[in-house]
PDB file of C-alpha atoms in Angstrom:
ATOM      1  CA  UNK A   1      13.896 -38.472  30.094  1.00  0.00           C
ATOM      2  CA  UNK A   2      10.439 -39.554  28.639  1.00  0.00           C
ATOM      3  CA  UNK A   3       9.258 -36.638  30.239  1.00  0.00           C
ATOM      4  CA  UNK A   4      11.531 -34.685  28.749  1.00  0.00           C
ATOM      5  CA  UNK A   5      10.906 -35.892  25.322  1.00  0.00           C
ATOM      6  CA  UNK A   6       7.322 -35.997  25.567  1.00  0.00           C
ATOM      7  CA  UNK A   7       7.687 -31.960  26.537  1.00  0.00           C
ATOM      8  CA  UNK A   8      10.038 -31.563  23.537  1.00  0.00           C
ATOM      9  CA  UNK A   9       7.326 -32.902  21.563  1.00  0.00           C
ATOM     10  CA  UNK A  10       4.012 -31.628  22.729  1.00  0.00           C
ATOM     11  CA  UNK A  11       6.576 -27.966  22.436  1.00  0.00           C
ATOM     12  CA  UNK A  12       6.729 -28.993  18.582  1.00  0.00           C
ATOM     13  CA  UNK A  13       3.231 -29.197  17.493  1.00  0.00           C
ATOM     14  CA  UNK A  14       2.370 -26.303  19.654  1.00  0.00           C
ATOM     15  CA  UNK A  15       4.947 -24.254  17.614  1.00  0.00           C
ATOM     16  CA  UNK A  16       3.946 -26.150  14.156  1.00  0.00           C
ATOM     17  CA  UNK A  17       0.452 -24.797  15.109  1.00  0.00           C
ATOM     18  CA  UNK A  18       0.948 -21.488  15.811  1.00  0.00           C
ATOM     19  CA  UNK A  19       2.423 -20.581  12.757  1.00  0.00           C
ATOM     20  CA  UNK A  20       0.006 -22.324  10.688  1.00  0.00           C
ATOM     21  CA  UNK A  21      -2.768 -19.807  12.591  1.00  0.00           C
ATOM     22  CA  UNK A  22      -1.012 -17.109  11.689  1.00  0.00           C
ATOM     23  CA  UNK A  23      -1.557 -15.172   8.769  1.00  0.00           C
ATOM     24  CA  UNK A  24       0.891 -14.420   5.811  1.00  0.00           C
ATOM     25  CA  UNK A  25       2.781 -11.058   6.172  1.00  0.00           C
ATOM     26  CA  UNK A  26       2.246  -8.149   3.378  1.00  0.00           C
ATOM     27  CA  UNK A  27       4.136  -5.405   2.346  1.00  0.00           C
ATOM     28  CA  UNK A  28       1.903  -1.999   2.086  1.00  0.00           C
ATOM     29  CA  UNK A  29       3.573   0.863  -0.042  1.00  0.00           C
ATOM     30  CA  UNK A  30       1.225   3.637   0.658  1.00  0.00           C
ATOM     31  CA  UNK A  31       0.850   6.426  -1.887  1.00  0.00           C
ATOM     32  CA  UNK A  32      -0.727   9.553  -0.342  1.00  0.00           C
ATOM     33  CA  UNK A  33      -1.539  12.771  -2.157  1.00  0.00           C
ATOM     34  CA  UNK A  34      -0.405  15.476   0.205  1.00  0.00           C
ATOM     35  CA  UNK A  35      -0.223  18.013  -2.857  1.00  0.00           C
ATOM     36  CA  UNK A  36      -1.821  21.830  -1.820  1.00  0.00           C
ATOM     37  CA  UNK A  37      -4.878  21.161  -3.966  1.00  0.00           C
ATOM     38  CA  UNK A  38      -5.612  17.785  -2.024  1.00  0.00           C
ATOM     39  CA  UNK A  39      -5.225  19.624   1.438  1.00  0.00           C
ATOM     40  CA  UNK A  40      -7.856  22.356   0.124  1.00  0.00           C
ATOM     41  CA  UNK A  41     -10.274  19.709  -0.484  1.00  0.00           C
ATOM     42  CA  UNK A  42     -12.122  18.878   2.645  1.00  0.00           C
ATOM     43  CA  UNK A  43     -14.335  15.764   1.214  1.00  0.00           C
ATOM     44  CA  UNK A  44     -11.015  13.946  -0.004  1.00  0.00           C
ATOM     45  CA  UNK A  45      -8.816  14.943   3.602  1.00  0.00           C
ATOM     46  CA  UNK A  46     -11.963  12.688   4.790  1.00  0.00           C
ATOM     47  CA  UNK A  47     -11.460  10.450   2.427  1.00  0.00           C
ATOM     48  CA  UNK A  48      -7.366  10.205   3.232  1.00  0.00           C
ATOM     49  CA  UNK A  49      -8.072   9.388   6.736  1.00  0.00           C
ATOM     50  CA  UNK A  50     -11.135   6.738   6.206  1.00  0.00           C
ATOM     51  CA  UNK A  51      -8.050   4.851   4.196  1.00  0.00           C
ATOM     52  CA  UNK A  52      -5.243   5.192   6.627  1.00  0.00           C
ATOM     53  CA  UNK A  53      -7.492   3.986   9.623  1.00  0.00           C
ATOM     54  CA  UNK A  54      -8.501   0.589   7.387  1.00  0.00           C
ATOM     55  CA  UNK A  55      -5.291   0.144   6.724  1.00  0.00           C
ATOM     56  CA  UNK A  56      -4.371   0.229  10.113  1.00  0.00           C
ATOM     57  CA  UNK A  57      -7.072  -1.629  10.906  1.00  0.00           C
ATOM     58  CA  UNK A  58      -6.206  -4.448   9.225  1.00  0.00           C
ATOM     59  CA  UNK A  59      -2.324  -4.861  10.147  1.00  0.00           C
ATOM     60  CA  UNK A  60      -1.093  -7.931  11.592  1.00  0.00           C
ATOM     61  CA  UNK A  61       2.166  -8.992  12.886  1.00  0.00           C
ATOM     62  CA  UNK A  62       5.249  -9.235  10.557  1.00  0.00           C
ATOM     63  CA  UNK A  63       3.498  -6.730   8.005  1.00  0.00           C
ATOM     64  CA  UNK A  64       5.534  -3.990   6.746  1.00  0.00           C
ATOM     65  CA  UNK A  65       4.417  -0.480   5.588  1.00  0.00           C
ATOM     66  CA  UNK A  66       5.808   2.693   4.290  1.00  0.00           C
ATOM     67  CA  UNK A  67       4.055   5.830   3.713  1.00  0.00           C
ATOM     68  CA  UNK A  68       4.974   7.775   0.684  1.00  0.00           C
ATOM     69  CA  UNK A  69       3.703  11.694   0.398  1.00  0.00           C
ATOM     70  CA  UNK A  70       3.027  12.633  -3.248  1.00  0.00           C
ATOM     71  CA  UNK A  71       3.643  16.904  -3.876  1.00  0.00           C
ATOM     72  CA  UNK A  72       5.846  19.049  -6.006  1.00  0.00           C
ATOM     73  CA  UNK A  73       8.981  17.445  -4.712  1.00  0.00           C
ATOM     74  CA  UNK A  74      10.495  14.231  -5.205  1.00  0.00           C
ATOM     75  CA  UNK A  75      10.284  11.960  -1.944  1.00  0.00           C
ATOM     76  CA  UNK A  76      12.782  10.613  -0.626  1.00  0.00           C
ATOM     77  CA  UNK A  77      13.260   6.668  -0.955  1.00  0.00           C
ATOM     78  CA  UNK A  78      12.183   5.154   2.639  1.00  0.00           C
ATOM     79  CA  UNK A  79      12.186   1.300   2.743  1.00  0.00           C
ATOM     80  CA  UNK A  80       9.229  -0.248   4.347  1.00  0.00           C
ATOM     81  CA  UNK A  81       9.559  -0.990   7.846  1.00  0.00           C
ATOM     82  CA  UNK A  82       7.315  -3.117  10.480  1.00  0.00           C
ATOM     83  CA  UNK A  83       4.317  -1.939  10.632  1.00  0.00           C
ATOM     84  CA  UNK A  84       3.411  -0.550  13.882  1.00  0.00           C
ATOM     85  CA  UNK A  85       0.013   1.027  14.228  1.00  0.00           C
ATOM     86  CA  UNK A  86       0.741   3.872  16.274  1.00  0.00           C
ATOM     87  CA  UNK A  87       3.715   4.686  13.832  1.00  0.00           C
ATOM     88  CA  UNK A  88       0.983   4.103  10.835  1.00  0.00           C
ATOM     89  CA  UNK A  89      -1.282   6.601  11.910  1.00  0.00           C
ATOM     90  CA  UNK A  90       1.497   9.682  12.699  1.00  0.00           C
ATOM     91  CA  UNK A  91       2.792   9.103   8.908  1.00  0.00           C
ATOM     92  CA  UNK A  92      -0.661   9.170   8.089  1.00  0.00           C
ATOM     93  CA  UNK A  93      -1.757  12.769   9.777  1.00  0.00           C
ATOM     94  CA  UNK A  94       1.728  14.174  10.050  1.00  0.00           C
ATOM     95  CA  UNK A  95       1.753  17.659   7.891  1.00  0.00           C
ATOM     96  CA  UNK A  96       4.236  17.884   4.692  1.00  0.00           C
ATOM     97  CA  UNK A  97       5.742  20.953   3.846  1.00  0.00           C
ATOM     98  CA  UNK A  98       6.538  21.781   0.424  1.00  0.00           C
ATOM     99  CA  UNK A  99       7.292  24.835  -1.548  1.00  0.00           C
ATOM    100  CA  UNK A 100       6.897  23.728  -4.823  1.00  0.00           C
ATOM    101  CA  UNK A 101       3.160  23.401  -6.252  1.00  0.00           C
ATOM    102  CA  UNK A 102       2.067  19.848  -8.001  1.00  0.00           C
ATOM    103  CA  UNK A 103       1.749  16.388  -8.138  1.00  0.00           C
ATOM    104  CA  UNK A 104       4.262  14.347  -8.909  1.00  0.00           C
ATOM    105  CA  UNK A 105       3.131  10.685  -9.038  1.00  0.00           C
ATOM    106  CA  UNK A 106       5.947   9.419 -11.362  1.00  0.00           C
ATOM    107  CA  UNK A 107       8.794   9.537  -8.631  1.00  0.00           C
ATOM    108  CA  UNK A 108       6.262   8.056  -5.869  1.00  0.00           C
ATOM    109  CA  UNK A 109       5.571   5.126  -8.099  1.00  0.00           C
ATOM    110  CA  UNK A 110       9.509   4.671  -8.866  1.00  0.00           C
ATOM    111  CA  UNK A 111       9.723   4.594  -4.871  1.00  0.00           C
ATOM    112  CA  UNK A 112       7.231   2.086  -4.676  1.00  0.00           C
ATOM    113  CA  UNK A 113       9.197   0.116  -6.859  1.00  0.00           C
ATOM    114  CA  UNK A 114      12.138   0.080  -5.083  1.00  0.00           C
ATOM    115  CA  UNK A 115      10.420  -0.543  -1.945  1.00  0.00           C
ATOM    116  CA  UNK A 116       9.396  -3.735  -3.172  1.00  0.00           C
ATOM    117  CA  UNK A 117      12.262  -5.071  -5.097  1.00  0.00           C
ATOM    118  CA  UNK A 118      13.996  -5.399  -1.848  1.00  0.00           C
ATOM    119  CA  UNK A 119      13.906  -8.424  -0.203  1.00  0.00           C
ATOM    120  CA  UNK A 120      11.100  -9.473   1.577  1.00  0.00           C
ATOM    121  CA  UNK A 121       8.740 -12.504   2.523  1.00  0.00           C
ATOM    122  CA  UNK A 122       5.417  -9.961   2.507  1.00  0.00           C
ATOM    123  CA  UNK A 123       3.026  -9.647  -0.321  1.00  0.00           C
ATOM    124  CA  UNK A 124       3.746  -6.437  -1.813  1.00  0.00           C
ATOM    125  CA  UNK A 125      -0.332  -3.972  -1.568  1.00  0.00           C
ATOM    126  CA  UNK A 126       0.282  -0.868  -3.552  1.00  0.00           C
ATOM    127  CA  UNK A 127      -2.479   1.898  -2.285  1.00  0.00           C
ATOM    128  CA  UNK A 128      -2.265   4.931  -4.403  1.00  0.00           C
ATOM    129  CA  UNK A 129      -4.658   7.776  -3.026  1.00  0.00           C
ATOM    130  CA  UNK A 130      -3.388  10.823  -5.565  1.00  0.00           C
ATOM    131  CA  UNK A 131      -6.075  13.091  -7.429  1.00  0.00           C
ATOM    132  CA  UNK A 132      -4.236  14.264 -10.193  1.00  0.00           C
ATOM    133  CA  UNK A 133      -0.618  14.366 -11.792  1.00  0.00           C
ATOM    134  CA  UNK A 134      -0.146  18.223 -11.390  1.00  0.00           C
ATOM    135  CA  UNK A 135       2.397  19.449 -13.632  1.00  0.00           C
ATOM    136  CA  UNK A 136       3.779  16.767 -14.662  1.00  0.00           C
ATOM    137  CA  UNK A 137       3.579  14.281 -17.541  1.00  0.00           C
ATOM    138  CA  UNK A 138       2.523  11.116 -17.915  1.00  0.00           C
ATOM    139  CA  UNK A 139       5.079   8.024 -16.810  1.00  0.00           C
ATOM    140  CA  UNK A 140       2.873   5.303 -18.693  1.00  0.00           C
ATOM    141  CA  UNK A 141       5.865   3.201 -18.254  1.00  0.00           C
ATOM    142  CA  UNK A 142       6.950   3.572 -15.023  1.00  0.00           C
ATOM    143  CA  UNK A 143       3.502   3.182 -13.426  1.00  0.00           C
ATOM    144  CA  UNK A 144       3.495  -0.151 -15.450  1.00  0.00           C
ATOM    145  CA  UNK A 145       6.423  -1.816 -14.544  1.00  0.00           C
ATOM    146  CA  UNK A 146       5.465  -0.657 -10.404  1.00  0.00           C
ATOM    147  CA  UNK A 147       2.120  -2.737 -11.252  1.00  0.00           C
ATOM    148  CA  UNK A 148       3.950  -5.463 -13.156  1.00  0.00           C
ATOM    149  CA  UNK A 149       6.343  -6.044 -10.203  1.00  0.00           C
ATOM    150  CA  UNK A 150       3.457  -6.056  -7.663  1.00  0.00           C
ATOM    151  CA  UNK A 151       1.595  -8.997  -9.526  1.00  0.00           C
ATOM    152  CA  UNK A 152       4.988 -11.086 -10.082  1.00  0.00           C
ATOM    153  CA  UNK A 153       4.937 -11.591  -6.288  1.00  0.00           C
ATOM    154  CA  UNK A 154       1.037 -12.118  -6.038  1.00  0.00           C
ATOM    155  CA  UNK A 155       0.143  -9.014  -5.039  1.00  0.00           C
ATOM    156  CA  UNK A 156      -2.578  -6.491  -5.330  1.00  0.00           C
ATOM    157  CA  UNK A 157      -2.684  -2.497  -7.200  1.00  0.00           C
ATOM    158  CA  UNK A 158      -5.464  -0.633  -5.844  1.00  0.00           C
ATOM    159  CA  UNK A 159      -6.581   3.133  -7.260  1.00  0.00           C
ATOM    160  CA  UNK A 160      -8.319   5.508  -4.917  1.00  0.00           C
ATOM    161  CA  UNK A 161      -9.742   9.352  -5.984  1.00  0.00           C
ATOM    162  CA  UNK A 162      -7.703   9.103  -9.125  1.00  0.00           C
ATOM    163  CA  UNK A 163     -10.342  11.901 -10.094  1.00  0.00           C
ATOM    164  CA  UNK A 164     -10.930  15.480  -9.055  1.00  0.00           C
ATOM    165  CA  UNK A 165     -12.343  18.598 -11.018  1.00  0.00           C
ATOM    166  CA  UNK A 166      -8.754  19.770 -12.102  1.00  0.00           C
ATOM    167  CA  UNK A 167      -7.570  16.478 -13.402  1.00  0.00           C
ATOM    168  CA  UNK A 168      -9.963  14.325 -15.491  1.00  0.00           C
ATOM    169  CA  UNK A 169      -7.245  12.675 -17.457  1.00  0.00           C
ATOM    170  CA  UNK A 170      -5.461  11.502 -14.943  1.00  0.00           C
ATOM    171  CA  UNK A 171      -7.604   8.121 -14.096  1.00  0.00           C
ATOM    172  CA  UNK A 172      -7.874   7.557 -18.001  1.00  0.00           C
ATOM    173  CA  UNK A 173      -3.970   7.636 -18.124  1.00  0.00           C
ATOM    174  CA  UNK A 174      -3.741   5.354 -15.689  1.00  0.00           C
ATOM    175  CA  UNK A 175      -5.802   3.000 -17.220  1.00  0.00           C
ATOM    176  CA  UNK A 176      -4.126   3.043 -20.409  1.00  0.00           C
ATOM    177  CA  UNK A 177      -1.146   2.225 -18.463  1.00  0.00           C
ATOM    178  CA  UNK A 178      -2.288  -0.742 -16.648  1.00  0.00           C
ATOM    179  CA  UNK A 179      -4.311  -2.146 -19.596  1.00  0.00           C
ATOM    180  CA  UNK A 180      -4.268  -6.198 -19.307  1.00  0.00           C
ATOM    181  CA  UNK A 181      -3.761  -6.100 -15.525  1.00  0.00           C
ATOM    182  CA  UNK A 182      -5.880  -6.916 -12.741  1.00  0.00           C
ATOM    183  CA  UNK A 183      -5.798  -3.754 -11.606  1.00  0.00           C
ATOM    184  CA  UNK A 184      -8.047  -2.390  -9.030  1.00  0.00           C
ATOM    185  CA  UNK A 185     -10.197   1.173  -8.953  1.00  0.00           C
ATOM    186  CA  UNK A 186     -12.523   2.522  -6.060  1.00  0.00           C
ATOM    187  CA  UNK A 187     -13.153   5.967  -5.750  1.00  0.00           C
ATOM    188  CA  UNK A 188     -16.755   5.653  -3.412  1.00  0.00           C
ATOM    189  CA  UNK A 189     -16.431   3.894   0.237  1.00  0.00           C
ATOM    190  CA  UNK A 190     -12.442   3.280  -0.126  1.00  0.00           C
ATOM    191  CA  UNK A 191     -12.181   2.278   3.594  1.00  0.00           C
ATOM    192  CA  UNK A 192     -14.030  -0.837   2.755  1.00  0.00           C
ATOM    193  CA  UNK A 193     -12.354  -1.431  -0.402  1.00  0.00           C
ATOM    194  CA  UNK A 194      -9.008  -1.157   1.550  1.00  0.00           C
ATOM    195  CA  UNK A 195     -10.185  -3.847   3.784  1.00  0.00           C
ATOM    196  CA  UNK A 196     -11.210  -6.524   1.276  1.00  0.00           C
ATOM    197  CA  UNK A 197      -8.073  -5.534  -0.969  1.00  0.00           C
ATOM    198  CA  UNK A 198      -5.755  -6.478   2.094  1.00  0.00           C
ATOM    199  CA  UNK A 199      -8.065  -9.859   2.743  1.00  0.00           C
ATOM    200  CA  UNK A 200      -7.860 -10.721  -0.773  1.00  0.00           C
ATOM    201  CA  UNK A 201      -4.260 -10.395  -0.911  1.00  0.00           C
ATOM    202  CA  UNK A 202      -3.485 -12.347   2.349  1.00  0.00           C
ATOM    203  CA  UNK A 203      -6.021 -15.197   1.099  1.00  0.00           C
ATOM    204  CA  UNK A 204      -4.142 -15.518  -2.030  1.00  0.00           C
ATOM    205  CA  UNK A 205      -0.738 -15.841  -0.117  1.00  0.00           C
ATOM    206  CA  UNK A 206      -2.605 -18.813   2.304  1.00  0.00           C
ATOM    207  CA  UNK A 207      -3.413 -20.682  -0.640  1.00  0.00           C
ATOM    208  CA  UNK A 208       0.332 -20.039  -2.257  1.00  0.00           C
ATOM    209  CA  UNK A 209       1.850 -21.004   0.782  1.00  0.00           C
ATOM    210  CA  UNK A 210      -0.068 -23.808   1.299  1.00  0.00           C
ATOM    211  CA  UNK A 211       0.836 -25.370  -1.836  1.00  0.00           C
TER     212      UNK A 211
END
């Protein structure tokens, strides 16, 4: 019986310490520019896959992730799911058809949102990799409120390639948008960017947690 108890016990603080070890989960909404102008440009292709593989890199159990293609069309909502690597990378590289030419980053946002006003113990990371907002105008609102949601729960809004020759007024729209918030912008080495975004974010959540 003491035995048994002392078992029971040593089973506790094994447990206790295991998920103290463990890092916080996060939620990663994934914006990715899969318009035909971004699949004509070979340097930002590179660029696309340098960000999925840090990403991928840097998943950990319990994490969640959903990939969300930005084109002509208007995605279809997805909510995120557990984040398994091998999964990760074919949403990554898998090819998108689409018919109609553009950019549409308004709907992708509105996704995002959604994705993260479900339920959920993760840290909500919004990655949006889109060059321009082809043919379509300005959301000023809607990217706001995505951003606004993101910090309510502690998490992080990162900007990548929000540039390109055909769309220089893109990044300044964006950053009228998200005036006042800690939002993030990288358009050189975004792989390493990605990875200290993601450590920020779960650092912050360790020291909320811990609280």
């Amino acid at each position: 019986m003491i035995n048994r108890r002392k078992s029971l016990a040593l089973l506790s603080v094994l447990t206790v310490s295991l998920q103290s070890c463990s890092s916080p989960p996060i939620d990663i909404s994934y914006l990715i520019d899969r318009s035909g102008s971004s699949e004509n440009d070979k340097h930002f292709q590179e660029s696309r896959h340098k960000v999925c593989e840090a990403i991928i890199a840097k998943l950990e159990r319990g994490d969640k992730f959903g990939l969300v293609p930005v084109t002509g069309e208007i995605p279809l909502l997805e909510n995120l799911q557990s984040a398994n690597p091998t999964i990760v990378r074919k949403q990554c590289h898998q090819p998108v058809k689409t018919s109609k030419p553009g950019t549409l980053s308004c709907p992708a946002f509105l996704i995002a949102k959604k994705q993260f006003e479900e339920p959920s113990s993760g840290t909500p990371v919004l990655i949006s990799q889109v060059q321009v907002n082809e043919t379509e105008k300005p959301c000023p609102e809607i990217w706001r409120s995505t951003a606004e949601l993101v910090f309510k729960r502690g998490g992080s809004v990162l900007i990548l390639n929000s540039t390109n020759g055909g769309g220089n007024n893109f990044r300044p729209e964006l950053e009228a948008a998200f005036a006042g918030l800690p939002v993030q912008y990288s358009h050189e080495n975004p792989a390493i960017t990605v990875n200290k975004l993601i450590e920020e974010t779960r650092r912050r959540a360790e020291v909320k947690n811990a609280k």
